[in-house]
PDB file of C-alpha atoms and ligand atoms in Angstrom:
ATOM      1  CA  MET A 741      41.139  90.034   1.267  1.00 95.00           C
ATOM      2  CA  GLN A 742      38.224  89.076   3.626  1.00 97.00           C
ATOM      3  CA  LEU A 743      36.303  91.846   5.281  1.00 98.00           C
ATOM      4  CA  ILE A 744      33.209  92.246   7.426  1.00 98.00           C
ATOM      5  CA  LEU A 745      30.993  95.191   7.555  1.00 98.00           C
ATOM      6  CA  LEU A 746      29.463  95.327  11.032  1.00 98.00           C
ATOM      7  CA  GLY A 747      26.612  97.647  11.997  1.00 98.00           C
ATOM      8  CA  PRO A 748      23.008  97.946  12.840  1.00 98.00           C
ATOM      9  CA  PRO A 749      20.176  97.663  10.328  1.00 98.00           C
ATOM     10  CA  GLY A 750      20.292 100.741   8.025  1.00 98.00           C
ATOM     11  CA  ALA A 751      23.822 101.716   8.927  1.00 98.00           C
ATOM     12  CA  GLY A 752      24.975 101.583   5.295  1.00 98.00           C
ATOM     13  CA  LYS A 753      26.582  98.137   5.130  1.00 98.00           C
ATOM     14  CA  GLY A 754      24.939  97.251   1.767  1.00 97.00           C
ATOM     15  CA  THR A 755      25.798 100.570   0.292  1.00 98.00           C
ATOM     16  CA  GLN A 756      29.477 100.409   1.213  1.00 98.00           C
ATOM     17  CA  ALA A 757      29.686  96.682   0.282  1.00 97.00           C
ATOM     18  CA  SER A 758      28.514  97.639  -3.207  1.00 96.00           C
ATOM     19  CA  PHE A 759      31.308 100.287  -3.463  1.00 96.00           C
ATOM     20  CA  LEU A 760      33.908  97.719  -2.329  1.00 97.00           C
ATOM     21  CA  GLU A 761      32.566  95.209  -4.756  1.00 95.00           C
ATOM     22  CA  GLN A 762      32.929  97.624  -7.676  1.00 94.00           C
ATOM     23  CA  GLU A 763      36.144  99.123  -6.642  1.00 94.00           C
ATOM     24  CA  HIS A 764      38.067  96.293  -5.362  1.00 94.00           C
ATOM     25  CA  GLY A 765      36.548  93.295  -7.154  1.00 93.00           C
ATOM     26  CA  LEU A 766      35.537  91.526  -3.994  1.00 96.00           C
ATOM     27  CA  ALA A 767      32.435  89.406  -3.915  1.00 97.00           C
ATOM     28  CA  LYS A 768      29.640  90.906  -1.835  1.00 97.00           C
ATOM     29  CA  LEU A 769      27.939  88.458   0.376  1.00 98.00           C
ATOM     30  CA  SER A 770      24.726  89.709   1.885  1.00 98.00           C
ATOM     31  CA  THR A 771      22.976  87.197   3.967  1.00 98.00           C
ATOM     32  CA  GLY A 772      19.858  89.433   3.940  1.00 98.00           C
ATOM     33  CA  ASP A 773      19.743  89.204   0.080  1.00 96.00           C
ATOM     34  CA  MET A 774      20.335  85.434   0.191  1.00 98.00           C
ATOM     35  CA  LEU A 775      17.509  84.933   2.632  1.00 98.00           C
ATOM     36  CA  ARG A 776      15.182  87.191   0.613  1.00 97.00           C
ATOM     37  CA  ALA A 777      15.971  85.205  -2.493  1.00 96.00           C
ATOM     38  CA  GLU A 778      14.974  82.023  -0.635  1.00 97.00           C
ATOM     39  CA  VAL A 779      11.758  83.673   0.419  1.00 97.00           C
ATOM     40  CA  LYS A 780      10.956  84.792  -3.144  1.00 95.00           C
ATOM     41  CA  SER A 781      11.486  81.295  -4.382  1.00 97.00           C
ATOM     42  CA  GLY A 782       8.343  80.369  -2.394  1.00 97.00           C
ATOM     43  CA  SER A 783       9.957  77.157  -0.920  1.00 98.00           C
ATOM     44  CA  GLU A 784       8.987  75.821   2.431  1.00 98.00           C
ATOM     45  CA  LEU A 785      12.145  76.999   4.015  1.00 97.00           C
ATOM     46  CA  GLY A 786      11.383  80.483   2.459  1.00 98.00           C
ATOM     47  CA  GLN A 787       8.078  80.548   4.142  1.00 98.00           C
ATOM     48  CA  GLU A 788       9.506  79.765   7.484  1.00 98.00           C
ATOM     49  CA  LEU A 789      12.255  82.374   6.971  1.00 98.00           C
ATOM     50  CA  GLN A 790       9.666  85.007   5.994  1.00 97.00           C
ATOM     51  CA  GLU A 791       7.988  84.571   9.444  1.00 97.00           C
ATOM     52  CA  VAL A 792      11.188  85.045  11.351  1.00 98.00           C
ATOM     53  CA  MET A 793      12.314  88.020   9.211  1.00 98.00           C
ATOM     54  CA  SER A 794       9.024  89.854   9.495  1.00 97.00           C
ATOM     55  CA  SER A 795       9.198  89.539  13.298  1.00 97.00           C
ATOM     56  CA  GLY A 796      12.607  91.216  13.267  1.00 97.00           C
ATOM     57  CA  LYS A 797      14.234  88.230  14.969  1.00 98.00           C
ATOM     58  CA  LEU A 798      17.347  86.592  13.813  1.00 98.00           C
ATOM     59  CA  VAL A 799      17.372  83.299  11.794  1.00 98.00           C
ATOM     60  CA  ASP A 800      18.815  80.218  13.276  1.00 98.00           C
ATOM     61  CA  ASP A 801      22.647  80.164  13.557  1.00 98.00           C
ATOM     62  CA  SER A 802      23.187  76.659  12.204  1.00 98.00           C
ATOM     63  CA  LEU A 803      21.311  77.499   9.015  1.00 98.00           C
ATOM     64  CA  MET A 804      23.251  80.784   8.633  1.00 98.00           C
ATOM     65  CA  ILE A 805      26.556  79.145   9.201  1.00 98.00           C
ATOM     66  CA  SER A 806      25.894  76.469   6.490  1.00 97.00           C
ATOM     67  CA  LEU A 807      24.726  79.094   4.064  1.00 97.00           C
ATOM     68  CA  ILE A 808      28.009  80.975   4.446  1.00 98.00           C
ATOM     69  CA  ARG A 809      30.110  77.947   4.456  1.00 97.00           C
ATOM     70  CA  GLU A 810      28.778  76.909   1.011  1.00 97.00           C
ATOM     71  CA  ARG A 811      28.914  80.468  -0.264  1.00 97.00           C
ATOM     72  CA  ILE A 812      32.664  81.092   0.513  1.00 96.00           C
ATOM     73  CA  ALA A 813      33.668  77.926  -1.316  1.00 95.00           C
ATOM     74  CA  LYS A 814      32.318  79.265  -4.644  1.00 97.00           C
ATOM     75  CA  PRO A 815      34.879  80.448  -7.270  1.00 96.00           C
ATOM     76  CA  ASP A 816      33.829  84.202  -7.107  1.00 96.00           C
ATOM     77  CA  CYS A 817      35.168  84.302  -3.537  1.00 96.00           C
ATOM     78  CA  GLU A 818      38.691  83.277  -4.373  1.00 94.00           C
ATOM     79  CA  ARG A 819      39.836  86.850  -4.607  1.00 92.00           C
ATOM     80  CA  GLY A 820      38.169  87.744  -1.415  1.00 96.00           C
ATOM     81  CA  PHE A 821      34.870  88.783  -0.077  1.00 98.00           C
ATOM     82  CA  ILE A 822      32.973  91.283   2.028  1.00 98.00           C
ATOM     83  CA  LEU A 823      30.518  89.952   4.490  1.00 98.00           C
ATOM     84  CA  ASP A 824      27.319  92.192   4.881  1.00 98.00           C
ATOM     85  CA  GLY A 825      24.898  91.041   7.589  1.00 98.00           C
ATOM     86  CA  PHE A 826      27.126  88.049   8.759  1.00 98.00           C
ATOM     87  CA  PRO A 827      28.080  87.250  11.434  1.00 98.00           C
ATOM     88  CA  ARG A 828      25.368  88.530  13.742  1.00 98.00           C
ATOM     89  CA  THR A 829      25.904  86.442  16.798  1.00 98.00           C
ATOM     90  CA  LEU A 830      28.927  85.221  18.780  1.00 98.00           C
ATOM     91  CA  ALA A 831      28.172  81.636  17.707  1.00 98.00           C
ATOM     92  CA  GLN A 832      28.271  82.772  14.013  1.00 98.00           C
ATOM     93  CA  ALA A 833      31.482  84.766  14.593  1.00 98.00           C
ATOM     94  CA  GLU A 834      33.278  81.785  16.241  1.00 98.00           C
ATOM     95  CA  ALA A 835      32.022  79.440  13.463  1.00 98.00           C
ATOM     96  CA  LEU A 836      33.451  81.820  10.833  1.00 98.00           C
ATOM     97  CA  THR A 837      36.830  82.043  12.559  1.00 97.00           C
ATOM     98  CA  THR A 838      37.019  78.192  12.492  1.00 97.00           C
ATOM     99  CA  MET A 839      35.784  77.832   8.968  1.00 96.00           C
ATOM    100  CA  LEU A 840      38.307  80.293   7.647  1.00 97.00           C
ATOM    101  CA  GLU A 841      41.241  78.589   9.515  1.00 96.00           C
ATOM    102  CA  GLU A 842      40.208  75.406   7.925  1.00 94.00           C
ATOM    103  CA  VAL A 843      40.754  76.911   4.470  1.00 92.00           C
ATOM    104  CA  ASP A 844      43.872  78.809   5.440  1.00 94.00           C
ATOM    105  CA  ARG A 845      42.374  82.268   5.096  1.00 95.00           C
ATOM    106  CA  ARG A 846      41.898  85.021   7.625  1.00 95.00           C
ATOM    107  CA  LEU A 847      39.871  88.183   8.196  1.00 97.00           C
ATOM    108  CA  GLN A 848      41.935  91.330   7.474  1.00 97.00           C
ATOM    109  CA  HIS A 849      39.474  93.941   8.791  1.00 98.00           C
ATOM    110  CA  VAL A 850      36.086  94.152  10.539  1.00 98.00           C
ATOM    111  CA  ILE A 851      34.760  97.532   9.866  1.00 98.00           C
ATOM    112  CA  GLU A 852      32.128  98.829  12.324  1.00 98.00           C
ATOM    113  CA  LEU A 853      29.703 101.557  10.981  1.00 98.00           C
ATOM    114  CA  LYS A 854      28.678 103.666  13.916  1.00 98.00           C
ATOM    115  CA  VAL A 855      25.184 105.285  13.469  1.00 98.00           C
ATOM    116  CA  ASP A 856      22.732 106.622  16.048  1.00 95.00           C
ATOM    117  CA  ASP A 857      19.380 104.792  16.430  1.00 94.00           C
ATOM    118  CA  GLU A 858      17.356 107.831  15.401  1.00 94.00           C
ATOM    119  CA  ALA A 859      19.219 108.072  12.233  1.00 96.00           C
ATOM    120  CA  LEU A 860      18.755 104.467  11.437  1.00 96.00           C
ATOM    121  CA  VAL A 861      14.963 104.785  11.660  1.00 95.00           C
ATOM    122  CA  GLU A 862      15.143 107.513   9.080  1.00 96.00           C
ATOM    123  CA  ARG A 863      17.396 105.587   6.754  1.00 97.00           C
ATOM    124  CA  ILE A 864      15.367 102.467   6.892  1.00 97.00           C
ATOM    125  CA  SER A 865      12.030 104.159   6.439  1.00 95.00           C
ATOM    126  CA  GLY A 866      13.229 105.900   3.268  1.00 97.00           C
ATOM    127  CA  ARG A 867      15.080 102.924   1.824  1.00 98.00           C
ATOM    128  CA  TYR A 868      14.111 101.359  -1.484  1.00 98.00           C
ATOM    129  CA  SER A 869      15.879  99.408  -4.300  1.00 97.00           C
ATOM    130  CA  CYS A 870      15.800  98.640  -8.011  1.00 98.00           C
ATOM    131  CA  ALA A 871      13.515  95.661  -8.501  1.00 96.00           C
ATOM    132  CA  LYS A 872      15.739  94.448 -11.287  1.00 97.00           C
ATOM    133  CA  CYS A 873      19.415  94.965 -10.284  1.00 94.00           C
ATOM    134  CA  GLY A 874      19.025  95.568  -6.529  1.00 94.00           C
ATOM    135  CA  GLU A 875      20.781  98.916  -6.551  1.00 95.00           C
ATOM    136  CA  GLY A 876      19.939 100.762  -3.239  1.00 97.00           C
ATOM    137  CA  TYR A 877      18.303 104.216  -3.094  1.00 98.00           C
ATOM    138  CA  HIS A 878      16.868 106.468  -0.451  1.00 98.00           C
ATOM    139  CA  ASP A 879      13.927 108.967  -0.601  1.00 97.00           C
ATOM    140  CA  SER A 880      16.041 111.807   0.697  1.00 97.00           C
ATOM    141  CA  PHE A 881      19.648 110.759   0.704  1.00 97.00           C
ATOM    142  CA  LYS A 882      20.142 108.929  -2.689  1.00 97.00           C
ATOM    143  CA  LEU A 883      17.775 109.616  -5.436  1.00 98.00           C
ATOM    144  CA  PRO A 884      18.209 108.243  -8.899  1.00 98.00           C
ATOM    145  CA  LYS A 885      19.897 110.824 -11.211  1.00 98.00           C
ATOM    146  CA  GLN A 886      16.787 110.675 -13.455  1.00 98.00           C
ATOM    147  CA  ASP A 887      13.618 110.532 -11.575  1.00 97.00           C
ATOM    148  CA  GLY A 888      12.043 106.969 -11.467  1.00 98.00           C
ATOM    149  CA  VAL A 889      14.829 105.332 -13.583  1.00 98.00           C
ATOM    150  CA  CYS A 890      17.481 103.202 -12.050  1.00 98.00           C
ATOM    151  CA  ASP A 891      21.041 104.658 -12.563  1.00 97.00           C
ATOM    152  CA  LYS A 892      22.605 101.296 -12.897  1.00 96.00           C
ATOM    153  CA  CYS A 893      20.229  99.291 -15.201  1.00 98.00           C
ATOM    154  CA  GLY A 894      17.590 101.784 -16.446  1.00 98.00           C
ATOM    155  CA  SER A 895      14.746  99.878 -14.940  1.00 98.00           C
ATOM    156  CA  THR A 896      11.657 101.800 -13.768  1.00 98.00           C
ATOM    157  CA  GLU A 897      10.510  99.311 -11.123  1.00 98.00           C
ATOM    158  CA  PHE A 898      11.495  99.692  -7.580  1.00 98.00           C
ATOM    159  CA  SER A 899      10.614  97.843  -4.368  1.00 97.00           C
ATOM    160  CA  ARG A 900      10.617  98.283  -0.528  1.00 97.00           C
ATOM    161  CA  ARG A 901      11.386  95.550   1.873  1.00 96.00           C
ATOM    162  CA  ALA A 902       8.440  94.221   3.943  1.00 94.00           C
ATOM    163  CA  ASP A 903      10.448  94.342   7.190  1.00 96.00           C
ATOM    164  CA  ASP A 904      11.385  98.056   6.715  1.00 97.00           C
ATOM    165  CA  ASN A 905       8.385  99.233   8.774  1.00 93.00           C
ATOM    166  CA  ALA A 906       8.343 100.894  12.196  1.00 88.00           C
ATOM    167  CA  GLU A 907       7.346  97.863  14.306  1.00 89.00           C
ATOM    168  CA  THR A 908       9.891  95.432  12.749  1.00 95.00           C
ATOM    169  CA  VAL A 909      12.554  97.999  12.887  1.00 95.00           C
ATOM    170  CA  ALA A 910      12.241  98.323  16.692  1.00 95.00           C
ATOM    171  CA  SER A 911      12.780  94.572  17.243  1.00 97.00           C
ATOM    172  CA  ARG A 912      15.623  94.490  14.625  1.00 97.00           C
ATOM    173  CA  LEU A 913      17.372  97.234  16.650  1.00 97.00           C
ATOM    174  CA  ASP A 914      16.814  95.247  19.873  1.00 97.00           C
ATOM    175  CA  ALA A 915      18.236  92.178  18.232  1.00 98.00           C
ATOM    176  CA  TYR A 916      21.268  94.196  17.036  1.00 98.00           C
ATOM    177  CA  HIS A 917      22.009  95.623  20.522  1.00 97.00           C
ATOM    178  CA  ALA A 918      21.455  92.300  22.318  1.00 98.00           C
ATOM    179  CA  GLN A 919      22.979  89.851  19.931  1.00 98.00           C
ATOM    180  CA  THR A 920      25.204  91.460  17.519  1.00 98.00           C
ATOM    181  CA  GLU A 921      26.873  94.399  19.334  1.00 98.00           C
ATOM    182  CA  PRO A 922      28.949  92.005  21.510  1.00 98.00           C
ATOM    183  CA  LEU A 923      30.905  91.192  18.293  1.00 98.00           C
ATOM    184  CA  VAL A 924      32.560  94.595  18.491  1.00 98.00           C
ATOM    185  CA  ALA A 925      34.403  93.470  21.547  1.00 98.00           C
ATOM    186  CA  TYR A 926      35.080  90.027  20.053  1.00 98.00           C
ATOM    187  CA  TYR A 927      36.808  91.506  17.099  1.00 98.00           C
ATOM    188  CA  ARG A 928      38.581  94.266  19.069  1.00 98.00           C
ATOM    189  CA  ASP A 929      40.146  91.536  21.175  1.00 98.00           C
ATOM    190  CA  LEU A 930      41.261  89.839  17.952  1.00 97.00           C
ATOM    191  CA  GLY A 931      42.969  93.106  16.954  1.00 98.00           C
ATOM    192  CA  ILE A 932      41.107  93.582  13.686  1.00 98.00           C
ATOM    193  CA  LEU A 933      38.340  95.930  14.492  1.00 98.00           C
ATOM    194  CA  ALA A 934      38.260  99.451  12.943  1.00 98.00           C
ATOM    195  CA  SER A 935      35.405 101.846  13.539  1.00 98.00           C
ATOM    196  CA  VAL A 936      34.094 104.597  11.031  1.00 98.00           C
ATOM    197  CA  ASP A 937      31.696 107.351  11.553  1.00 98.00           C
ATOM    198  CA  GLY A 938      28.669 106.002   9.707  1.00 98.00           C
ATOM    199  CA  MET A 939      26.734 109.323  10.228  1.00 98.00           C
ATOM    200  CA  ALA A 940      28.934 110.949   7.629  1.00 98.00           C
ATOM    201  CA  GLU A 941      27.882 111.149   3.977  1.00 98.00           C
ATOM    202  CA  MET A 942      28.115 108.062   1.859  1.00 97.00           C
ATOM    203  CA  ASP A 943      31.277 109.358  -0.049  1.00 97.00           C
ATOM    204  CA  GLU A 944      33.026 110.268   3.183  1.00 98.00           C
ATOM    205  CA  VAL A 945      32.253 106.788   4.752  1.00 98.00           C
ATOM    206  CA  GLN A 946      33.652 105.226   1.622  1.00 98.00           C
ATOM    207  CA  ARG A 947      36.767 107.370   1.931  1.00 98.00           C
ATOM    208  CA  GLN A 948      37.266 106.340   5.551  1.00 98.00           C
ATOM    209  CA  ILE A 949      36.877 102.660   4.673  1.00 98.00           C
ATOM    210  CA  ASN A 950      39.424 102.869   1.901  1.00 97.00           C
ATOM    211  CA  GLY A 951      41.810 104.509   4.385  1.00 97.00           C
ATOM    212  CA  ILE A 952      41.563 101.305   6.493  1.00 98.00           C
ATOM    213  CA  ILE A 953      41.864  98.653   3.911  1.00 96.00           C
ATOM    214  CA  LEU A 954      44.417 100.263   1.521  1.00 90.00           C
TER     215      LEU A 954
HETATM  216  P1  ADP B1340      19.675  95.040   7.390  1.00 81.92           P
HETATM  217  O1  ADP B1340      20.452  95.398   5.949  1.00 81.92           O
HETATM  218  O2  ADP B1340      18.627  96.022   7.690  1.00 81.92           O
HETATM  219  O3  ADP B1340      20.867  95.065   8.407  1.00 81.92           O
HETATM  220  P2  ADP B1340      19.572  92.381   6.490  1.00 81.92           P
HETATM  221  O4  ADP B1340      19.048  92.362   5.082  1.00 81.92           O
HETATM  222  O5  ADP B1340      20.952  92.107   6.686  1.00 81.92           O
HETATM  223  O6  ADP B1340      19.112  93.663   7.331  1.00 81.92           O
HETATM  224  O7  ADP B1340      18.698  91.228   7.197  1.00 81.92           O
HETATM  225  C1  ADP B1340      17.371  91.130   7.117  1.00 81.92           C
HETATM  226  C2  ADP B1340      16.800  89.939   8.156  1.00 81.92           C
HETATM  227  O8  ADP B1340      17.401  88.754   7.700  1.00 81.92           O
HETATM  228  C3  ADP B1340      17.315  90.109   9.594  1.00 81.92           C
HETATM  229  O9  ADP B1340      16.452  90.979  10.354  1.00 81.92           O
HETATM  230  C4  ADP B1340      17.241  88.692  10.060  1.00 81.92           C
HETATM  231  O10 ADP B1340      15.964  88.172  10.335  1.00 81.92           O
HETATM  232  C5  ADP B1340      17.774  87.992   8.810  1.00 81.92           C
HETATM  233  N1  ADP B1340      19.275  87.727   8.774  1.00 81.92           N
HETATM  234  C6  ADP B1340      20.174  88.322   7.960  1.00 81.92           C
HETATM  235  N2  ADP B1340      21.334  87.930   8.263  1.00 81.92           N
HETATM  236  C7  ADP B1340      21.308  87.158   9.302  1.00 81.92           C
HETATM  237  C8  ADP B1340      22.230  86.402  10.080  1.00 81.92           C
HETATM  238  N3  ADP B1340      23.591  86.446   9.783  1.00 81.92           N
HETATM  239  N4  ADP B1340      21.820  85.792  11.120  1.00 81.92           N
HETATM  240  C9  ADP B1340      20.484  85.682  11.566  1.00 81.92           C
HETATM  241  N5  ADP B1340      19.567  86.333  10.784  1.00 81.92           N
HETATM  242  C10 ADP B1340      19.962  87.021   9.677  1.00 81.92           C
HETATM  243  P1  ADP B1341      22.339  98.222   5.661  1.00 81.92           P
HETATM  244  O1  ADP B1341      22.795  97.407   4.575  1.00 81.92           O
HETATM  245  O2  ADP B1341      23.362  98.539   6.815  1.00 81.92           O
HETATM  246  O3  ADP B1341      20.996  97.895   6.244  1.00 81.92           O
HETATM  247  P2  ADP B1341      21.886 100.279   3.557  1.00 81.92           P
HETATM  248  O4  ADP B1341      23.092 100.412   2.894  1.00 81.92           O
HETATM  249  O5  ADP B1341      20.778  99.590   2.939  1.00 81.92           O
HETATM  250  O6  ADP B1341      22.065  99.764   5.141  1.00 81.92           O
HETATM  251  O7  ADP B1341      21.399 101.832   3.885  1.00 81.92           O
HETATM  252  C1  ADP B1341      20.189 102.177   4.435  1.00 81.92           C
HETATM  253  C2  ADP B1341      19.534 103.268   3.705  1.00 81.92           C
HETATM  254  O8  ADP B1341      20.329 104.499   3.994  1.00 81.92           O
HETATM  255  C3  ADP B1341      19.651 103.147   2.143  1.00 81.92           C
HETATM  256  O9  ADP B1341      18.421 103.808   1.657  1.00 81.92           O
HETATM  257  C4  ADP B1341      20.811 103.974   1.694  1.00 81.92           C
HETATM  258  O10 ADP B1341      20.659 104.621   0.433  1.00 81.92           O
HETATM  259  C5  ADP B1341      20.900 104.972   2.820  1.00 81.92           C
HETATM  260  N1  ADP B1341      22.251 105.321   3.202  1.00 81.92           N
HETATM  261  C6  ADP B1341      23.365 104.544   3.221  1.00 81.92           C
HETATM  262  N2  ADP B1341      24.501 105.172   3.709  1.00 81.92           N
HETATM  263  C7  ADP B1341      24.165 106.494   3.938  1.00 81.92           C
HETATM  264  C8  ADP B1341      24.854 107.623   4.457  1.00 81.92           C
HETATM  265  N3  ADP B1341      26.081 107.551   4.851  1.00 81.92           N
HETATM  266  N4  ADP B1341      23.981 108.831   4.618  1.00 81.92           N
HETATM  267  C9  ADP B1341      22.680 108.790   4.311  1.00 81.92           C
HETATM  268  N5  ADP B1341      22.052 107.740   3.840  1.00 81.92           N
HETATM  269  C10 ADP B1341      22.677 106.608   3.684  1.00 81.92           C
HETATM  270 ZN1   ZN B1342      18.602  98.678 -11.466  1.00 81.92          ZN
END
């Protein structure tokens, strides 16, 4: 099964992709995570990416498309995958359609998470994650069961994303509305769009998604 989680920054794509990964054994492909790994490596490309990402703008389509093309050819994607953060432009969406046709696969569902802009700012400003395993948390909405200890791996180190600040968030939201939102109509026309209420609690959103894919 091939799925896309579509939604603005902070909508809960990563959170729901992790649920789907655990429950259904699908590979979670987060382009944001891939790009942050490249930045962390300190490579020349990583330095260029960091500049673009900290401005809240989108990274070049051709680079993103080749990144995903290579990634979906890996063995862990054979059973299917969830795309979190890709595609983000019409050019990326069209390239994905073509690349899946080439390998005789197709998208079953594109799940749009609908969340108001004000709630997004609140979600993003409280977001942090485990520095070791990447598990996501939130200052108000998802605290570790034991204070300061990751539920998943027991680590006591956490980190916050450099681009999760008020100024960058505003341009990321602008980029979403201008460049990514048109994909809703693109996938609706293909007949594979489903929308869920992303304002609901995490468990409820998960339940709604399971209702669509099962
Ligand atoms: P969020 O989880 O808040 O939606 P991501 O982690 O997906 O954010 O992305 C962080 C940044 O990485 C984006 O603001 C953008 O600069 C870049 N990025 C991630 N995915 C893509 C993509 N498919 N196309 C272009 N840029 C991307
Ligand atoms: P995205 O990948 O779309 O940028 P995340 O999954 O990282 O979004 O979620 C953003 C923040 O909001 C995280 O701190 C996460 O714990 C929290 N969050 C996710 N889903 C919900 C929800 N349904 N209700 C409240 N907070 C949520
Ligand atoms: Zn952890």
